[in-house]
Structures are given as structure tokens and as C-alpha cells.
Short mmCIF file of C-alpha atoms in Angstrom, two decimals:
data_model
loop_
_atom_site.label_atom_id
_atom_site.label_comp_id
_atom_site.label_asym_id
_atom_site.label_seq_id
_atom_site.Cartn_x
_atom_site.Cartn_y
_atom_site.Cartn_z
CA UNK A 1199 -5.83 -172.52 199.18
CA UNK A 1200 -6.79 -168.64 198.88
CA UNK A 1201 -7.00 -167.14 195.66
CA UNK A 1202 -5.84 -163.45 194.68
CA UNK A 1203 -5.94 -161.71 191.79
CA UNK A 1204 -3.09 -159.19 190.86
CA UNK A 1205 -3.01 -157.01 188.03
CA UNK A 1206 0.28 -155.04 186.67
CA UNK A 1207 -0.34 -151.87 184.34
CA UNK A 1208 1.70 -150.78 181.55
CA UNK A 1209 4.49 -149.09 183.26
CA UNK A 1210 5.23 -151.74 185.53
CA UNK A 1211 5.70 -154.15 183.09
CA UNK A 1212 7.51 -151.83 180.56
CA UNK A 1213 10.94 -153.84 180.07
CA UNK A 1214 11.79 -157.30 180.23
CA UNK A 1215 13.65 -156.78 183.37
CA UNK A 1216 10.41 -155.39 185.12
CA UNK A 1217 8.75 -158.45 183.70
CA UNK A 1218 11.46 -160.61 185.75
CA UNK A 1219 10.90 -158.64 188.94
CA UNK A 1220 6.90 -158.91 188.49
CA UNK A 1221 7.58 -162.63 188.01
CA UNK A 1222 9.55 -162.99 191.47
CA UNK A 1223 6.56 -161.25 193.23
CA UNK A 1224 4.03 -163.70 191.86
CA UNK A 1225 6.53 -166.81 192.60
CA UNK A 1226 6.68 -165.54 196.35
CA UNK A 1227 3.03 -164.95 196.42
CA UNK A 1228 2.37 -168.77 195.08
CA UNK A 1229 4.93 -169.95 197.75
CA UNK A 1230 2.97 -168.22 200.49
CA UNK A 1231 0.20 -170.62 199.74
CA UNK A 1232 -2.01 -168.90 197.20
CA UNK A 1233 -3.63 -169.57 194.21
CA UNK A 1234 -2.62 -166.51 191.90
CA UNK A 1235 -4.15 -164.97 188.83
CA UNK A 1236 -2.40 -162.17 187.31
CA UNK A 1237 -3.69 -159.64 184.98
CA UNK A 1238 -1.35 -157.54 182.85
CA UNK A 1239 -1.69 -154.54 180.47
CA UNK A 1240 0.78 -153.78 177.23
CA UNK A 1241 4.26 -153.25 177.96
CA UNK A 1242 5.05 -149.46 178.27
CA UNK A 1243 3.70 -147.00 175.54
CA UNK A 1244 2.81 -150.36 173.22
CA UNK A 1245 -0.34 -149.32 172.75
CA UNK A 1246 0.10 -145.86 171.87
CA UNK A 1247 2.66 -147.40 169.37
CA UNK A 1248 0.07 -149.34 168.16
CA UNK A 1249 -2.60 -146.38 167.34
CA UNK A 1250 0.43 -144.37 165.80
CA UNK A 1251 0.56 -146.96 163.27
CA UNK A 1252 -2.95 -147.53 162.42
CA UNK A 1253 -3.43 -143.62 161.91
CA UNK A 1254 -0.53 -143.96 159.46
CA UNK A 1255 -1.86 -146.42 157.14
CA UNK A 1256 -5.58 -144.73 157.85
CA UNK A 1257 -7.21 -141.55 158.35
CA UNK A 1258 -10.16 -143.49 159.87
CA UNK A 1259 -9.25 -147.13 160.70
CA UNK A 1260 -12.19 -149.55 161.19
CA UNK A 1261 -13.10 -150.04 164.90
CA UNK A 1262 -12.92 -153.77 164.63
CA UNK A 1263 -9.58 -154.03 163.13
CA UNK A 1264 -8.29 -151.45 165.91
CA UNK A 1265 -9.40 -153.95 168.45
CA UNK A 1266 -7.89 -157.08 166.69
CA UNK A 1267 -4.41 -154.60 166.62
CA UNK A 1268 -4.27 -153.11 170.29
CA UNK A 1269 -5.17 -156.56 171.43
CA UNK A 1270 -1.84 -157.79 170.98
CA UNK A 1271 -0.31 -155.41 172.89
CA UNK A 1272 -1.24 -157.45 176.07
CA UNK A 1273 -0.53 -160.98 174.36
CA UNK A 1274 3.35 -159.67 173.87
CA UNK A 1275 3.17 -159.14 177.69
CA UNK A 1276 1.43 -162.14 178.93
CA UNK A 1277 3.59 -164.51 176.48
CA UNK A 1278 7.00 -162.60 178.10
CA UNK A 1279 5.50 -163.14 181.58
CA UNK A 1280 4.51 -166.87 181.39
CA UNK A 1281 7.85 -167.59 179.71
CA UNK A 1282 9.72 -165.85 182.83
CA UNK A 1283 7.97 -167.93 185.40
CA UNK A 1284 8.58 -171.15 183.45
CA UNK A 1285 12.25 -170.36 183.36
CA UNK A 1286 12.30 -169.85 187.12
CA UNK A 1287 10.88 -173.42 187.20
CA UNK A 1288 7.14 -172.48 188.23
CA UNK A 1289 4.43 -174.13 185.90
CA UNK A 1290 2.14 -171.07 184.19
CA UNK A 1291 -0.17 -170.58 181.71
CA UNK A 1292 -0.95 -167.42 179.00
CA UNK A 1293 -4.55 -166.65 178.24
CA UNK A 1294 -5.96 -164.16 175.83
CA UNK A 1295 -9.23 -162.68 177.10
CA UNK A 1296 -11.43 -165.13 174.91
CA UNK A 1297 -9.12 -168.15 176.46
CA UNK A 1298 -10.07 -166.41 179.95
CA UNK A 1299 -13.81 -166.88 178.88
CA UNK A 1300 -14.33 -162.89 179.01
CA UNK A 1301 -17.32 -162.37 177.07
CA UNK A 1302 -17.99 -158.95 176.17
CA UNK A 1303 -20.69 -156.72 174.30
CA UNK A 1304 -21.22 -152.89 173.09
CA UNK A 1305 -19.42 -150.90 170.59
CA UNK A 1306 -15.72 -151.87 169.32
CA UNK A 1307 -12.78 -150.08 171.16
CA UNK A 1308 -15.46 -149.99 174.07
CA UNK A 1309 -17.07 -152.99 174.46
CA UNK A 1310 -18.02 -153.83 178.18
CA UNK A 1311 -17.85 -157.38 180.32
CA UNK A 1312 -20.94 -158.89 179.96
CA UNK A 1313 -19.87 -162.29 181.57
CA UNK A 1314 -17.13 -164.40 182.31
CA UNK A 1315 -17.31 -168.01 182.02
CA UNK A 1316 -14.55 -169.06 184.72
CA UNK A 1317 -14.23 -172.45 184.58
CA UNK A 1318 -11.06 -172.37 182.21
CA UNK A 1319 -9.53 -170.28 184.58
CA UNK A 1320 -10.43 -172.29 187.67
CA UNK A 1321 -9.02 -175.79 185.94
CA UNK A 1322 -5.97 -174.09 185.51
CA UNK A 1323 -5.46 -173.04 189.08
CA UNK A 1324 -6.61 -176.81 189.73
CA UNK A 1325 -3.51 -177.98 188.24
CA UNK A 1326 -1.49 -175.73 190.17
CA UNK A 1327 -0.60 -173.02 187.39
CA UNK A 1328 0.00 -169.07 187.84
CA UNK A 1329 -2.67 -168.17 185.23
CA UNK A 1330 -1.58 -164.93 183.27
CA UNK A 1331 -4.47 -163.53 181.72
CA UNK A 1332 -4.31 -160.30 179.13
CA UNK A 1333 -6.18 -157.47 180.36
CA UNK A 1334 -8.34 -154.99 178.25
CA UNK A 1335 -9.98 -157.81 175.99
CA UNK A 1336 -12.75 -160.33 175.64
CA UNK A 1337 -14.73 -161.64 172.65
CA UNK A 1338 -17.97 -160.69 172.01
CA UNK A 1339 -21.12 -162.88 170.63
CA UNK A 1340 -19.81 -162.53 167.05
CA UNK A 1341 -16.51 -164.13 168.11
CA UNK A 1342 -14.63 -160.85 167.27
CA UNK A 1343 -11.73 -159.61 169.72
CA UNK A 1344 -12.84 -156.61 171.22
CA UNK A 1345 -11.11 -154.20 173.91
CA UNK A 1346 -12.86 -152.61 176.70
CA UNK A 1347 -11.41 -149.00 176.94
CA UNK A 1348 -9.49 -147.01 179.15
CA UNK A 1349 -8.85 -148.95 182.34
CA UNK A 1350 -9.93 -151.85 180.66
CA UNK A 1351 -7.29 -154.27 182.36
CA UNK A 1352 -8.33 -152.72 185.77
CA UNK A 1353 -12.20 -153.82 185.10
CA UNK A 1354 -10.68 -157.44 183.51
CA UNK A 1355 -9.00 -157.63 187.14
CA UNK A 1356 -11.84 -156.82 189.20
CA UNK A 1357 -14.06 -159.02 187.27
CA UNK A 1358 -12.33 -161.92 187.39
CA UNK A 1359 -11.90 -161.42 191.37
CA UNK A 1360 -15.56 -161.12 191.46
CA UNK A 1361 -16.10 -164.29 189.76
CA UNK A 1362 -13.24 -166.08 191.56
CA UNK A 1363 -14.71 -164.70 195.01
CA UNK A 1364 -11.85 -163.29 195.96
CA UNK A 1365 -9.53 -159.84 196.77
CA UNK A 1366 -8.22 -157.83 193.74
CA UNK A 1367 -4.75 -156.00 193.73
CA UNK A 1368 -3.98 -153.50 191.71
CA UNK A 1369 -0.07 -152.71 191.21
CA UNK A 1370 0.85 -149.30 189.47
CA UNK A 1371 4.01 -146.77 189.97
CA UNK A 1372 2.24 -145.09 192.34
CA UNK A 1373 2.14 -146.06 195.94
CA UNK A 1374 -1.92 -145.82 196.70
CA UNK A 1375 -4.60 -143.28 196.43
CA UNK A 1376 -4.24 -140.00 197.66
CA UNK A 1377 -6.92 -137.36 198.39
CA UNK A 1378 -5.54 -135.05 195.34
CA UNK A 1379 -2.94 -135.53 192.76
CA UNK A 1380 0.43 -135.07 194.25
CA UNK A 1381 1.49 -133.88 190.93
CA UNK A 1382 -0.81 -130.94 191.56
CA UNK A 1383 -0.52 -130.46 195.48
CA UNK A 1384 2.67 -132.37 196.63
CA UNK A 1385 1.76 -132.02 200.20
CA UNK A 1386 -0.97 -134.46 199.28
CA UNK A 1387 -2.09 -136.95 201.82
CA UNK A 1388 -2.49 -140.75 201.15
CA UNK A 1389 -5.51 -142.52 201.89
CA UNK A 1390 -5.54 -145.79 203.65
CA UNK A 1391 -8.90 -146.62 203.01
CA UNK A 1392 -11.72 -145.18 200.61
CA UNK A 1393 -14.83 -146.10 200.09
CA UNK A 1394 -16.38 -147.88 196.79
CA UNK A 1395 -18.77 -144.76 196.44
CA UNK A 1396 -16.11 -142.19 196.94
CA UNK A 1397 -13.57 -143.60 194.54
CA UNK A 1398 -16.51 -143.93 191.90
CA UNK A 1399 -17.18 -140.08 192.35
CA UNK A 1400 -13.68 -139.45 192.27
CA UNK A 1401 -13.12 -141.56 189.15
CA UNK A 1402 -16.00 -140.17 187.29
CA UNK A 1403 -14.80 -136.78 188.14
CA UNK A 1404 -11.37 -137.32 186.57
CA UNK A 1405 -9.09 -138.96 189.10
CA UNK A 1406 -6.51 -141.30 186.93
CA UNK A 1407 -6.17 -144.10 189.69
CA UNK A 1408 -9.00 -146.08 188.89
CA UNK A 1409 -11.79 -146.49 186.43
CA UNK A 1410 -15.48 -145.95 187.30
CA UNK A 1411 -16.77 -149.52 185.75
CA UNK A 1412 -13.84 -151.54 187.92
CA UNK A 1413 -14.94 -149.51 191.18
CA UNK A 1414 -18.64 -150.36 190.29
CA UNK A 1415 -17.84 -154.30 189.65
CA UNK A 1416 -16.12 -154.43 193.15
CA UNK A 1417 -19.16 -152.47 194.83
CA UNK A 1418 -21.60 -154.69 193.32
CA UNK A 1419 -19.77 -158.04 194.10
CA UNK A 1420 -18.40 -156.78 197.53
CA UNK A 1421 -14.52 -157.48 195.98
CA UNK A 1422 -11.97 -155.70 198.52
CA UNK A 1423 -9.89 -154.03 196.16
CA UNK A 1424 -5.99 -152.77 197.07
CA UNK A 1425 -4.22 -150.10 195.27
CA UNK A 1426 -0.43 -150.25 195.98
CA UNK A 1427 3.22 -149.69 194.50
CA UNK A 1428 4.33 -152.33 192.07
CA UNK A 1429 7.13 -152.75 194.20
CA UNK A 1430 5.16 -153.79 196.84
CA UNK A 1431 7.57 -151.58 199.25
CA UNK A 1432 4.66 -149.15 200.80
CA UNK A 1433 1.23 -149.73 202.32
CA UNK A 1434 -1.31 -148.74 199.51
CA UNK A 1435 -4.85 -147.92 199.96
CA UNK A 1436 -7.74 -150.06 200.17
CA UNK A 1437 -11.33 -149.78 198.22
CA UNK A 1438 -14.11 -151.03 200.58
CA UNK A 1439 -17.47 -150.76 201.78
CA UNK A 1440 -17.88 -148.07 204.85
CA UNK A 1441 -17.62 -149.59 208.43
CA UNK A 1442 -16.78 -148.33 211.49
CA UNK A 1443 -13.03 -148.88 211.30
CA UNK A 1444 -12.96 -146.12 208.77
CA UNK A 1445 -12.77 -142.20 209.65
CA UNK A 1446 -15.51 -140.68 208.07
CA UNK A 1447 -13.99 -137.37 207.09
CA UNK A 1448 -16.34 -134.68 206.05
CA UNK A 1449 -14.34 -134.27 202.84
CA UNK A 1450 -12.15 -137.47 201.55
CA UNK A 1451 -10.64 -136.28 198.07
CA UNK A 1452 -10.26 -133.12 195.38
CA UNK A 1453 -10.41 -133.89 191.50
CA UNK A 1454 -9.29 -131.36 188.94
CA UNK A 1455 -9.62 -132.15 185.09
CA UNK A 1456 -8.51 -129.88 182.47
CA UNK A 1457 -9.58 -129.39 178.66
CA UNK A 1458 -13.51 -128.36 179.92
CA UNK A 1459 -15.51 -126.86 176.94
CA UNK A 1460 -18.66 -125.00 178.32
CA UNK A 1461 -20.97 -124.47 175.45
CA UNK A 1462 -24.28 -122.25 175.90
CA UNK A 1463 -27.17 -122.15 173.80
CA UNK A 1464 -29.38 -119.08 173.86
CA UNK A 1465 -32.82 -118.19 172.68
CA UNK A 1466 -34.35 -121.62 172.51
CA UNK A 1467 -38.35 -121.56 172.39
CA UNK A 1468 -39.24 -123.20 175.75
CA UNK A 1469 -40.35 -126.93 174.56
CA UNK A 1470 -39.28 -130.36 176.12
CA UNK A 1471 -38.94 -131.47 172.55
CA UNK A 1472 -36.48 -128.70 171.84
CA UNK A 1473 -34.53 -129.49 174.58
CA UNK A 1474 -34.55 -133.29 174.21
CA UNK A 1475 -33.45 -132.83 170.45
CA UNK A 1476 -30.57 -130.68 171.49
CA UNK A 1477 -28.92 -133.62 173.70
CA UNK A 1478 -30.59 -136.33 171.21
CA UNK A 1479 -27.98 -134.93 168.30
CA UNK A 1480 -24.94 -134.98 170.63
CA UNK A 1481 -25.59 -138.61 172.06
CA UNK A 1482 -25.77 -140.02 168.64
CA UNK A 1483 -22.71 -138.49 168.06
CA UNK A 1484 -21.34 -139.88 171.26
CA UNK A 1485 -20.56 -136.68 172.96
CA UNK A 1486 -20.26 -136.98 176.65
CA UNK A 1487 -22.11 -134.50 178.35
CA UNK A 1488 -21.27 -133.55 181.89
CA UNK A 1489 -22.99 -130.44 183.64
CA UNK A 1490 -25.94 -129.02 182.44
CA UNK A 1491 -27.88 -125.86 183.34
CA UNK A 1492 -31.23 -124.39 182.02
CA UNK A 1493 -32.66 -121.02 182.80
CA UNK A 1494 -36.17 -120.22 184.11
CA UNK A 1495 -38.42 -119.63 181.10
CA UNK A 1496 -38.67 -115.98 179.72
CA UNK A 1497 -40.58 -114.95 177.05
CA UNK A 1498 -41.20 -118.36 176.33
CA UNK A 1499 -37.68 -119.10 175.80
CA UNK A 1500 -34.39 -120.34 177.92
CA UNK A 1501 -30.77 -120.66 177.64
CA UNK A 1502 -29.28 -124.16 178.38
CA UNK A 1503 -25.34 -124.47 178.89
CA UNK A 1504 -23.72 -127.75 179.34
CA UNK A 1505 -19.89 -128.51 179.71
CA UNK A 1506 -18.17 -131.68 177.53
CA UNK A 1507 -14.45 -132.43 176.62
CA UNK A 1508 -12.58 -129.65 174.33
CA UNK A 1509 -12.05 -132.65 172.11
CA UNK A 1510 -15.69 -132.81 170.75
CA UNK A 1511 -15.80 -129.11 169.92
CA UNK A 1512 -15.82 -129.94 166.12
CA UNK A 1513 -18.46 -132.18 166.57
CA UNK A 1514 -20.64 -129.91 168.85
CA UNK A 1515 -20.35 -127.11 166.09
CA UNK A 1516 -21.59 -129.44 163.34
CA UNK A 1517 -24.24 -130.87 165.39
CA UNK A 1518 -25.60 -127.26 166.39
CA UNK A 1519 -25.25 -126.27 162.61
CA UNK A 1520 -27.87 -129.17 161.78
CA UNK A 1521 -30.20 -127.78 164.84
CA UNK A 1522 -30.34 -124.58 163.56
CA UNK A 1523 -31.88 -125.90 160.34
CA UNK A 1524 -34.82 -126.88 162.77
CA UNK A 1525 -34.69 -124.02 165.20
CA UNK A 1526 -33.19 -121.19 163.35
CA UNK A 1527 -33.40 -118.77 166.68
CA UNK A 1528 -30.67 -120.64 168.53
CA UNK A 1529 -27.33 -119.15 168.72
CA UNK A 1530 -24.64 -120.47 170.94
CA UNK A 1531 -21.51 -119.14 172.89
CA UNK A 1532 -18.34 -121.53 173.44
CA UNK A 1533 -16.05 -120.93 176.70
CA UNK A 1534 -12.92 -122.75 176.68
CA UNK A 1535 -9.43 -122.29 178.57
CA UNK A 1536 -11.79 -124.15 181.61
CA UNK A 1537 -11.42 -126.82 184.27
CA UNK A 1538 -13.42 -128.47 186.70
CA UNK A 1539 -12.72 -128.67 190.57
CA UNK A 1540 -14.63 -131.32 192.32
CA UNK A 1541 -14.54 -131.89 196.18
CA UNK A 1542 -15.79 -135.36 197.49
CA UNK A 1543 -16.68 -136.77 200.67
CA UNK A 1544 -19.30 -139.35 201.97
CA UNK A 1545 -19.46 -137.34 204.72
CA UNK A 1546 -21.23 -134.73 202.83
CA UNK A 1547 -24.19 -136.38 203.18
CA UNK A 1548 -24.79 -136.23 206.71
CA UNK A 1549 -22.96 -133.04 207.80
CA UNK A 1550 -24.24 -129.58 206.26
CA UNK A 1551 -22.03 -126.52 205.45
CA UNK A 1552 -19.28 -127.99 203.13
CA UNK A 1553 -21.04 -125.60 200.08
CA UNK A 1554 -20.97 -122.69 202.06
CA UNK A 1555 -17.28 -123.16 203.34
CA UNK A 1556 -16.35 -123.52 199.61
CA UNK A 1557 -18.09 -120.48 198.41
CA UNK A 1558 -16.86 -118.75 201.21
CA UNK A 1559 -13.32 -119.79 200.36
CA UNK A 1560 -13.86 -118.79 196.42
CA UNK A 1561 -14.93 -115.43 197.81
CA UNK A 1562 -12.02 -114.96 199.49
CA UNK A 1563 -9.38 -115.71 197.21
CA UNK A 1564 -11.31 -113.91 194.14
CA UNK A 1565 -12.02 -117.18 192.26
CA UNK A 1566 -14.93 -117.27 189.75
CA UNK A 1567 -16.86 -119.78 188.33
CA UNK A 1568 -18.89 -120.62 185.69
CA UNK A 1569 -21.43 -123.67 186.98
CA UNK A 1570 -22.00 -125.88 189.72
CA UNK A 1571 -23.43 -129.20 189.97
CA UNK A 1572 -23.81 -131.43 192.88
CA UNK A 1573 -24.34 -134.92 194.04
CA UNK A 1574 -24.90 -136.50 197.16
CA UNK A 1575 -21.39 -136.65 198.22
CA UNK A 1576 -19.66 -134.24 195.74
CA UNK A 1577 -19.60 -130.59 194.59
CA UNK A 1578 -18.14 -129.66 191.12
CA UNK A 1579 -17.31 -126.28 189.61
CA UNK A 1580 -16.48 -125.22 186.29
CA UNK A 1581 -13.51 -122.43 186.80
CA UNK A 1582 -10.90 -120.94 184.37
CA UNK A 1583 -8.03 -123.28 183.60
CA UNK A 1584 -5.23 -120.70 185.03
CA UNK A 1585 -7.12 -120.42 188.41
CA UNK A 1586 -6.83 -124.46 188.68
CA UNK A 1587 -3.68 -124.86 190.50
CA UNK A 1588 -4.45 -121.82 193.10
CA UNK A 1589 -7.69 -123.67 193.73
CA UNK A 1590 -6.73 -126.91 194.19
CA UNK A 1591 -3.91 -125.63 196.43
CA UNK A 1592 -6.05 -123.32 198.33
CA UNK A 1593 -8.94 -126.29 198.76
CA UNK A 1594 -6.41 -128.74 200.15
CA UNK A 1595 -5.04 -126.58 202.78
CA UNK A 1596 -8.61 -125.38 203.86
CA UNK A 1597 -10.19 -128.97 204.12
CA UNK A 1598 -6.70 -130.90 205.61
CA UNK A 1599 -6.02 -132.59 202.41
#
């Protein structure tokens, strides 16, 4: 008997009526002759509500206790879904992350899956049960409940599929993966297939459909991942290794993110230790640095620019203020109201001319850019926020997305 792991996000299980519809789909899958493991998120905006309550009782709530609190959202969903399945006459059992054998490591609210002891899940499947697992959570080496951060339920589902050596189906409120978010470009085309590499790149560059970690696990363990509408009414998108059945486009997708802050540090005495100390001071404060550029030394000084989330602006001010006590020559400039637009495609690896074409598009449409970074399969530009919509529309039209 084949096994499948399905995952349903918060919007898919937001109400009791929606949970009943999901239960019917799971029963149909079971009656088709498959073992079924289902991973679910908290209902609707439950997690946001729990965070709000925590902030009402504490300005700086304990990370450990936040994990304890947030994990309850998924537990409500798994119990309700399991009760529903049983009321429809099908045997099922709900499992927390710990009960499903999910072992994690790292810091609270941002744990990573270290391993899964899959025996418990396998035993319940042998008993012909539908196994309902709480996404987003696990247990660390201290026996504490932990959560996996944004996209944690996707990661749970793909990791379980990897252990069970079976496909993973991610069901959400969109009918697949598009070359660009249809909210930014309504004429966007849905992709039938996308490679793991391209999906990882788009996720890391701000595409909101999948988180990088879940796709990384899919790539490492060759887990076929399907992303589709939670009602199953339309064909979705398959994330997989590139093969001859997939058309290799020069560009597969465009991603765009807001809330970008660019910081330029001027007049830094040129010494690798100085550059290291700058980024080390930001790393210890968990500031996630994105694009980085450095000028050539002039009069034994350099300028360094980097981008990050505007949410970290106050932390950066604090870190640079502390740095100035050691390197008093430094001054810095901040630029906000910026966005990042990225072009992604494995076709760039073997074909030239993409950068030239995009530079021409920018020049012909008077679009200014502040910074550029590249990888083997992507090019990213920092632009003014008020140019984002125009830039995305023009790129999609010109690149056939």
C-alpha cells in the first residue's frame, strides 16, 4: 500500500466546516488504497491571536514559553480533525510533534528538525489509521516543546515524507506556484513544474509559497512535492529535479519583497578585522544580512553597503553606535522605502544575455537600482519601493512570465 503525506495550512482549516471538507478528502484518499499522514497548521489566524495575548501580558515574553503557547494552536486542529474523521467512521489518531517523533535543535521559536523517529507513525499506519500530525512543532534534547518558525508546517510535512520515502502534497488557498505573485501581476502564468533549485532560490528571495528549508529537505531526500488548491479543483505545481520532460526556460520566475533597508558605512579603515567586526556585531543580534557590496580601497579606506529588513533598523543603529567607539571614523547612511526584485531561472546557468536584457529594460524605463547581487541562477536588484509595481509588470511582460 502506497503512503502519501498531505499538509493543509491555516486558511484550509480555518473553520469547522472547512475541517469537515478536509476530512472527506482524506477519507477519499484512504479509500483509494493509500496510507495517509496529514500535517495541519493552526486554524486561521489562531497563531496571531496567541502572539497578541502574549504581548498583552509581557513586553518581552520568554521564547521557551512562546513555544509552549504557540504549539497549542496546531493541537486544537489535530484533535478536531481526528474527531471529525472518527465521526465519519474512519479510524484516526492525532499526534503532537513530540508524539510523532520530531526531534529538533536550535533556539526557541526558530528550531530546526534534527531527526524524526518515525516508528510511532509507521505503527499507527500498520493499524490502518489516518495519522494526523501537528505541524510547526517538535521537542528538543531538553524535552522542551519547540516550534520551527515560519513555514514550519511545510517543513514538518516534507521531513515526514522523506522519512516515509513517499510523496508530499502541500494544499493551500492558491492553485499552484506562479512565475510571479498574481497579486503583483494578474496575468501571471501558473507553472506545471519548477525545479527544487529554482523554488529554493525564489523562496530565499521572498516568494511566499514555500519556505527554503522545506524545499531543501525535498532536494536532499528527493521527495516529490506537489503544491495545489486545498479543494483539489485545479492542477497544481510539482517541485522536482530537472528532467527532459520539463521545458528549461531562461527565466522561470520573478520575486519581489518590500521593507528593505540599505545601510552604507563610509570611511572604514581598510582592515579585514574591521569588516569582520561590523558583521559579527550584527550577527550576534540576529540581524539577517542580504546584499553586500564593498568599494575598492582608497586612501586605505573603504565603504560597505548592505541590505536587511527595515524591522531591524533600531538594532542596527545600536550596533553601529557601539562600533563607533572602536572605529570613530565610521559614519553611515540609511536608505529605506526600498524593494528587492529578483529574476530566477536555471536557464541562466547555460545561456548568456539575461543581465544585459534586464539592464536594457531598466534603462529604457528609467528604473534606478541601488545594488545588484547574483547567483548561478538569479539576479537581484534593490530599487525604490514606488518603482516595484512598474518593474515587476515590465519584467514579466518582457520575459514572458
